[in-house]
Each structure stands twice: as C-alpha cells, then as structure tokens.
Amino acid sequence: GEDVEQSLFLSVREGDSSVINCTYTDSSSTYLYWYKQEPGAGLQLLTYIFSNMDMKQDQRLTVLLNKKDKHLSLRIADTQTGDSAIYFCAYTDSWGKLQFGAGTQVVVTP
Amino acid sequence: GAVVSQHPSWVICKSGTSVKIECRSLDFQATTMFWYRQFPKQSLMLMATSNEGSKATYEQGVEKDKFLINHASLTLSTLTVTSAHPEDSSFYICSAGPGTRDNEQFFGPGTRLTVL
C-alpha cells in the first residue's frame, strides 16, 4: 500500500548478500514483519522485529530498523537460488490490519 | 504450529456460477480471519475481516453481496464468490489470527480462481 514503500526489483548473484529496503509512515506498530511469497503460494513469515529494537539477526537474515527515519531493511547473507521470491514488508496498523508494501521481487542469478 | 489451509488450491469456473473457498486453521482457534485478493505482481488487498460468530467487515469498495463471507466456527471461514465474472479471476489468500505478537496473522497457501 501507499503507507509502505519498497523497491520493486532486486537482482543478486548467488552467494552475494541481498538488501531489501522498506519505508513506512505509521510508527504506531509494535512489530514489523518481513514475508516471503514464492510463485503461486501464500505468504510465509520470514522474520519480524519488535519496534524498540534496532537490529535482529536470525541465521542468514538480518533486520535493521531505523525508527527515526521509519526505514526497515532485510539483509539476506549468502543468497541462494531458493531465495528467489517476492518479499513484502508489513506492519499492523491501529485497527489490527496488516499494511503491506508492494513487494520486492528478488531474482538470484547463478 | 499455526497452520492455515485453503481449499481448493485452484478452481476454474464458468461465468455466472458461484464458487466457495474454504479457509481452515488446523492447529489453533482463529477468532479473526482475513480475506485478501492479489492481482499479478501486486500486493495483497484486504477484502474483509471476519470474526467468529459475527458479520464480516468489508473494506471500502468490496461488494459484500458478491463476496459472501461466513465464519461459523473458530477453525473455518468461507468466501463465496457469487455470480463470478472474468474480472473476479484472481489469487485469493486468507489469513487467521491472532497470534502471540501484535495481532499476528498466519497465511493460507492461496486459491487461484479463473473465471471463463
């Protein structure tokens, strides 16, 4: 949605790191999420970060949150072909509804 | 845990017919279920929110008489697309909650509807 902005496309070589960026407008959410969607499938929750944290690391995934700038990023280390998918950042608004970005399509090339 | 299923995974129907899509929470009780629609290469658009035992709340611009939602139990919600037309062809995704984090939602695998 327009409250959450993401770049639409990212191409990365296998083995390199991927960084997907997201900016949002509503700072009231307690948690911010990253979802992964593979072709023809539903959304899989990849990771999340609590709004009072700056960083969270979960295996190959690193989430950085800059609350002042309302900027969220997802770094995938050692990107693999299986990481090719669309990645959505999201947060729950004050009505309890998930607000999604438009999604970033990540293409991993050999 | 927190598994949500949808049935069918895909369906093709003729214009004018009605199609029912089921969304089930398999291992938890979902007091709230959400229905989304996704067009190709676009984000998810929330259609409606349903709470068990009460009427669904539809988002602006979504026709409640066309997209009938029933949430009769804590594990099942259904979306019926009535008198389907080709423009209703889309990917429909449900989610169920709440989870433990900030109204967390668990997503189903989606249903691809094609109306001929």
Short mmCIF file of C-alpha atoms in Angstrom, two decimals:
data_model
loop_
_atom_site.label_atom_id
_atom_site.label_comp_id
_atom_site.label_asym_id
_atom_site.label_seq_id
_atom_site.Cartn_x
_atom_site.Cartn_y
_atom_site.Cartn_z
CA GLY A 1 0.00 0.00 0.00
CA GLU A 2 0.96 3.63 -0.19
CA ASP A 3 1.83 3.69 3.52
CA VAL A 4 4.63 1.22 2.92
CA GLU A 5 7.10 1.65 0.07
CA GLN A 6 9.54 -0.86 -1.33
CA SER A 7 11.70 -1.04 -4.39
CA LEU A 8 10.09 -3.40 -6.89
CA PHE A 9 13.01 -5.45 -8.12
CA LEU A 10 16.39 -6.70 -7.00
CA SER A 11 18.81 -8.89 -8.91
CA VAL A 12 21.61 -10.55 -6.99
CA ARG A 13 24.26 -13.14 -7.72
CA GLU A 14 24.23 -16.41 -5.87
CA GLY A 15 26.46 -16.18 -2.82
CA ASP A 16 26.23 -12.39 -2.56
CA SER A 17 24.21 -10.53 0.05
CA SER A 18 20.78 -9.10 -0.76
CA VAL A 19 19.42 -6.00 0.88
CA ILE A 20 15.75 -5.14 0.57
CA ASN A 21 14.61 -1.74 1.82
CA CYS A 22 11.26 -0.53 3.07
CA THR A 23 9.95 2.79 4.33
CA TYR A 24 6.71 3.28 6.20
CA THR A 25 4.65 6.14 7.54
CA ASP A 26 2.81 4.80 10.59
CA SER A 27 5.05 4.50 13.63
CA SER A 28 2.43 3.01 15.95
CA SER A 29 3.02 -0.65 15.19
CA THR A 30 4.66 -2.78 17.83
CA TYR A 31 6.06 -5.25 15.34
CA LEU A 32 7.24 -5.01 11.76
CA TYR A 33 7.33 -8.07 9.55
CA TRP A 34 9.04 -9.50 6.52
CA TYR A 35 7.08 -12.03 4.48
CA LYS A 36 8.25 -14.19 1.58
CA GLN A 37 6.00 -15.28 -1.26
CA GLU A 38 7.09 -17.90 -3.73
CA PRO A 39 5.28 -18.21 -7.10
CA GLY A 40 1.71 -19.39 -6.72
CA ALA A 41 1.94 -19.67 -2.96
CA GLY A 42 0.74 -17.84 0.11
CA LEU A 43 2.84 -15.69 2.39
CA GLN A 44 5.44 -17.16 4.68
CA LEU A 45 6.52 -15.15 7.70
CA LEU A 46 10.30 -14.87 7.44
CA THR A 47 11.12 -12.74 10.40
CA TYR A 48 9.89 -9.83 12.47
CA ILE A 49 11.34 -7.14 14.66
CA PHE A 50 9.97 -5.51 17.77
CA SER A 51 9.70 -1.77 17.33
CA ASN A 52 12.04 -0.94 20.21
CA MET A 53 14.86 -2.93 18.63
CA ASP A 54 17.42 -1.66 16.14
CA MET A 55 18.57 -4.98 14.80
CA LYS A 56 17.63 -8.62 14.79
CA GLN A 57 19.66 -11.47 13.36
CA ASP A 58 18.21 -14.84 12.54
CA GLN A 59 20.65 -17.16 10.76
CA ARG A 60 21.16 -15.67 7.29
CA LEU A 61 18.64 -12.90 7.88
CA THR A 62 19.41 -9.54 9.45
CA VAL A 63 16.69 -6.96 10.02
CA LEU A 64 17.62 -3.36 10.65
CA LEU A 65 15.12 -0.83 11.93
CA ASN A 66 15.64 2.93 11.97
CA LYS A 67 12.59 4.28 13.76
CA LYS A 68 13.62 7.88 13.36
CA ASP A 69 13.70 7.56 9.58
CA LYS A 70 10.93 4.91 9.51
CA HIS A 71 13.17 2.65 7.50
CA LEU A 72 13.28 -1.12 7.65
CA SER A 73 15.67 -3.38 5.79
CA LEU A 74 16.19 -7.08 5.33
CA ARG A 75 19.62 -8.45 4.55
CA ILE A 76 19.97 -12.00 3.28
CA ALA A 77 23.51 -13.29 3.54
CA ASP A 78 24.89 -15.85 1.07
CA THR A 79 21.83 -15.58 -1.16
CA GLN A 80 20.75 -18.88 -2.70
CA THR A 81 18.57 -19.68 -5.72
CA GLY A 82 15.85 -20.76 -3.28
CA ASP A 83 15.71 -17.19 -2.02
CA SER A 84 14.22 -16.06 -5.34
CA ALA A 85 10.76 -14.81 -4.39
CA ILE A 86 8.77 -11.68 -3.65
CA TYR A 87 9.44 -10.13 -0.26
CA PHE A 88 6.87 -7.96 1.49
CA CYS A 89 7.44 -5.75 4.47
CA ALA A 90 4.41 -5.14 6.64
CA TYR A 91 3.14 -3.81 9.93
CA THR A 92 -0.17 -3.96 11.78
CA ASP A 93 -1.96 -0.65 12.00
CA SER A 94 -4.02 0.65 14.89
CA TRP A 95 -7.04 -1.26 13.54
CA GLY A 96 -5.15 -4.55 13.66
CA LYS A 97 -4.91 -4.72 9.88
CA LEU A 98 -1.71 -5.69 8.14
CA GLN A 99 -0.40 -2.98 5.84
CA PHE A 100 1.83 -4.36 3.11
CA GLY A 101 4.31 -2.85 0.78
CA ALA A 102 4.02 -3.62 -2.92
CA GLY A 103 6.67 -6.32 -2.64
CA THR A 104 10.23 -6.60 -3.92
CA GLN A 105 10.91 -9.30 -6.44
CA VAL A 106 14.31 -10.83 -5.80
CA VAL A 107 15.92 -12.75 -8.62
CA VAL A 108 19.01 -14.77 -7.80
CA THR A 109 21.31 -15.49 -10.72
CA PRO A 110 23.95 -18.21 -10.81
CA GLY B 1 2.12 -24.85 14.71
CA ALA B 2 -0.14 -22.12 13.29
CA VAL B 3 -1.02 -23.85 10.04
CA VAL B 4 -3.73 -22.44 7.81
CA SER B 5 -5.08 -24.38 4.85
CA GLN B 6 -7.22 -23.33 1.91
CA HIS B 7 -9.37 -25.41 -0.35
CA PRO B 8 -9.39 -25.63 -3.28
CA SER B 9 -5.90 -24.54 -4.27
CA TRP B 10 -7.20 -23.66 -7.71
CA VAL B 11 -10.57 -23.57 -9.40
CA ILE B 12 -11.85 -22.83 -12.89
CA CYS B 13 -15.49 -21.97 -13.30
CA LYS B 14 -17.89 -20.63 -15.88
CA SER B 15 -19.10 -17.06 -15.79
CA GLY B 16 -22.27 -16.71 -13.73
CA THR B 17 -21.58 -19.58 -11.37
CA SER B 18 -20.69 -19.31 -7.68
CA VAL B 19 -17.50 -20.57 -6.11
CA LYS B 20 -16.82 -21.31 -2.45
CA ILE B 21 -13.33 -21.14 -0.97
CA GLU B 22 -12.62 -22.58 2.46
CA CYS B 23 -10.02 -21.38 4.93
CA ARG B 24 -9.19 -23.54 7.93
CA SER B 25 -6.92 -23.05 10.91
CA LEU B 26 -5.61 -26.54 11.58
CA ASP B 27 -3.96 -26.30 14.96
CA PHE B 28 -5.31 -23.21 16.65
CA GLN B 29 -8.54 -21.35 17.16
CA ALA B 30 -8.85 -18.34 14.94
CA THR B 31 -11.14 -15.70 16.34
CA THR B 32 -10.38 -13.49 13.36
CA MET B 33 -9.87 -14.39 9.73
CA PHE B 34 -8.94 -12.09 6.92
CA TRP B 35 -9.55 -12.43 3.19
CA TYR B 36 -7.18 -10.86 0.71
CA ARG B 37 -7.10 -10.60 -3.03
CA GLN B 38 -3.90 -10.39 -5.01
CA PHE B 39 -3.55 -9.37 -8.62
CA PRO B 40 -0.49 -10.44 -10.62
CA LYS B 41 2.69 -8.70 -9.50
CA GLN B 42 0.80 -6.66 -6.93
CA SER B 43 0.48 -6.57 -3.19
CA LEU B 44 -2.30 -8.08 -1.16
CA MET B 45 -5.53 -6.12 -0.95
CA LEU B 46 -7.60 -6.71 2.17
CA MET B 47 -11.18 -7.52 1.23
CA ALA B 48 -12.77 -8.20 4.58
CA THR B 49 -12.26 -9.15 8.18
CA SER B 50 -14.42 -11.75 9.83
CA ASN B 51 -14.81 -12.51 13.50
CA GLU B 52 -16.23 -15.84 14.56
CA GLY B 53 -19.97 -15.69 15.02
CA SER B 54 -20.47 -12.18 13.69
CA LYS B 55 -20.85 -10.48 10.34
CA ALA B 56 -17.79 -9.71 8.29
CA THR B 57 -16.48 -6.18 7.98
CA TYR B 58 -15.80 -5.31 4.37
CA GLU B 59 -13.25 -2.84 3.11
CA GLN B 60 -14.37 0.10 1.08
CA GLY B 61 -15.17 -0.81 -2.49
CA VAL B 62 -15.69 -4.52 -1.84
CA GLU B 63 -19.22 -5.71 -2.65
CA LYS B 64 -20.50 -7.71 0.30
CA ASP B 65 -23.31 -9.26 -1.76
CA LYS B 66 -20.81 -10.52 -4.27
CA PHE B 67 -18.19 -11.80 -1.84
CA LEU B 68 -20.08 -13.63 0.89
CA ILE B 69 -18.05 -14.45 3.96
CA ASN B 70 -19.07 -16.84 6.69
CA HIS B 71 -17.06 -17.51 9.84
CA ALA B 72 -19.24 -20.01 11.61
CA SER B 73 -16.59 -21.68 13.75
CA LEU B 74 -13.21 -20.91 15.27
CA THR B 75 -11.47 -23.01 12.65
CA LEU B 76 -13.36 -22.34 9.43
CA SER B 77 -14.19 -19.32 7.31
CA THR B 78 -15.60 -19.45 3.79
CA LEU B 79 -15.58 -16.96 0.96
CA THR B 80 -18.21 -17.42 -1.73
CA VAL B 81 -17.79 -15.51 -4.96
CA THR B 82 -21.33 -15.24 -6.29
CA SER B 83 -22.17 -14.94 -9.98
CA ALA B 84 -18.50 -14.90 -10.84
CA HIS B 85 -17.24 -12.96 -13.85
CA PRO B 86 -13.85 -12.94 -15.56
CA GLU B 87 -12.81 -9.81 -13.68
CA ASP B 88 -13.13 -11.81 -10.44
CA SER B 89 -10.28 -14.01 -11.59
CA SER B 90 -7.53 -13.54 -9.04
CA PHE B 91 -5.49 -15.14 -6.29
CA TYR B 92 -7.42 -15.20 -3.02
CA ILE B 93 -5.50 -15.60 0.22
CA CYS B 94 -6.88 -15.99 3.71
CA SER B 95 -5.14 -15.46 7.00
CA ALA B 96 -6.08 -16.30 10.55
CA GLY B 97 -5.23 -14.86 13.90
CA PRO B 98 -4.48 -13.68 16.38
CA GLY B 99 -1.04 -14.94 17.09
CA THR B 100 1.00 -14.02 20.11
CA ARG B 101 2.65 -10.99 18.55
CA ASP B 102 0.70 -7.84 17.88
CA ASN B 103 -2.30 -9.41 16.13
CA GLU B 104 -0.02 -11.67 14.11
CA GLN B 105 -1.69 -13.41 11.18
CA PHE B 106 -0.94 -16.80 9.67
CA PHE B 107 -1.50 -17.12 5.96
CA GLY B 108 -3.05 -19.84 3.89
CA PRO B 109 -1.45 -21.01 0.63
CA GLY B 110 -3.96 -19.17 -1.53
CA THR B 111 -6.61 -20.14 -4.08
CA ARG B 112 -6.25 -19.33 -7.75
CA LEU B 113 -9.67 -18.56 -9.25
CA THR B 114 -10.09 -18.41 -13.00
CA VAL B 115 -13.48 -17.46 -14.39
CA LEU B 116 -14.04 -18.26 -18.04
#
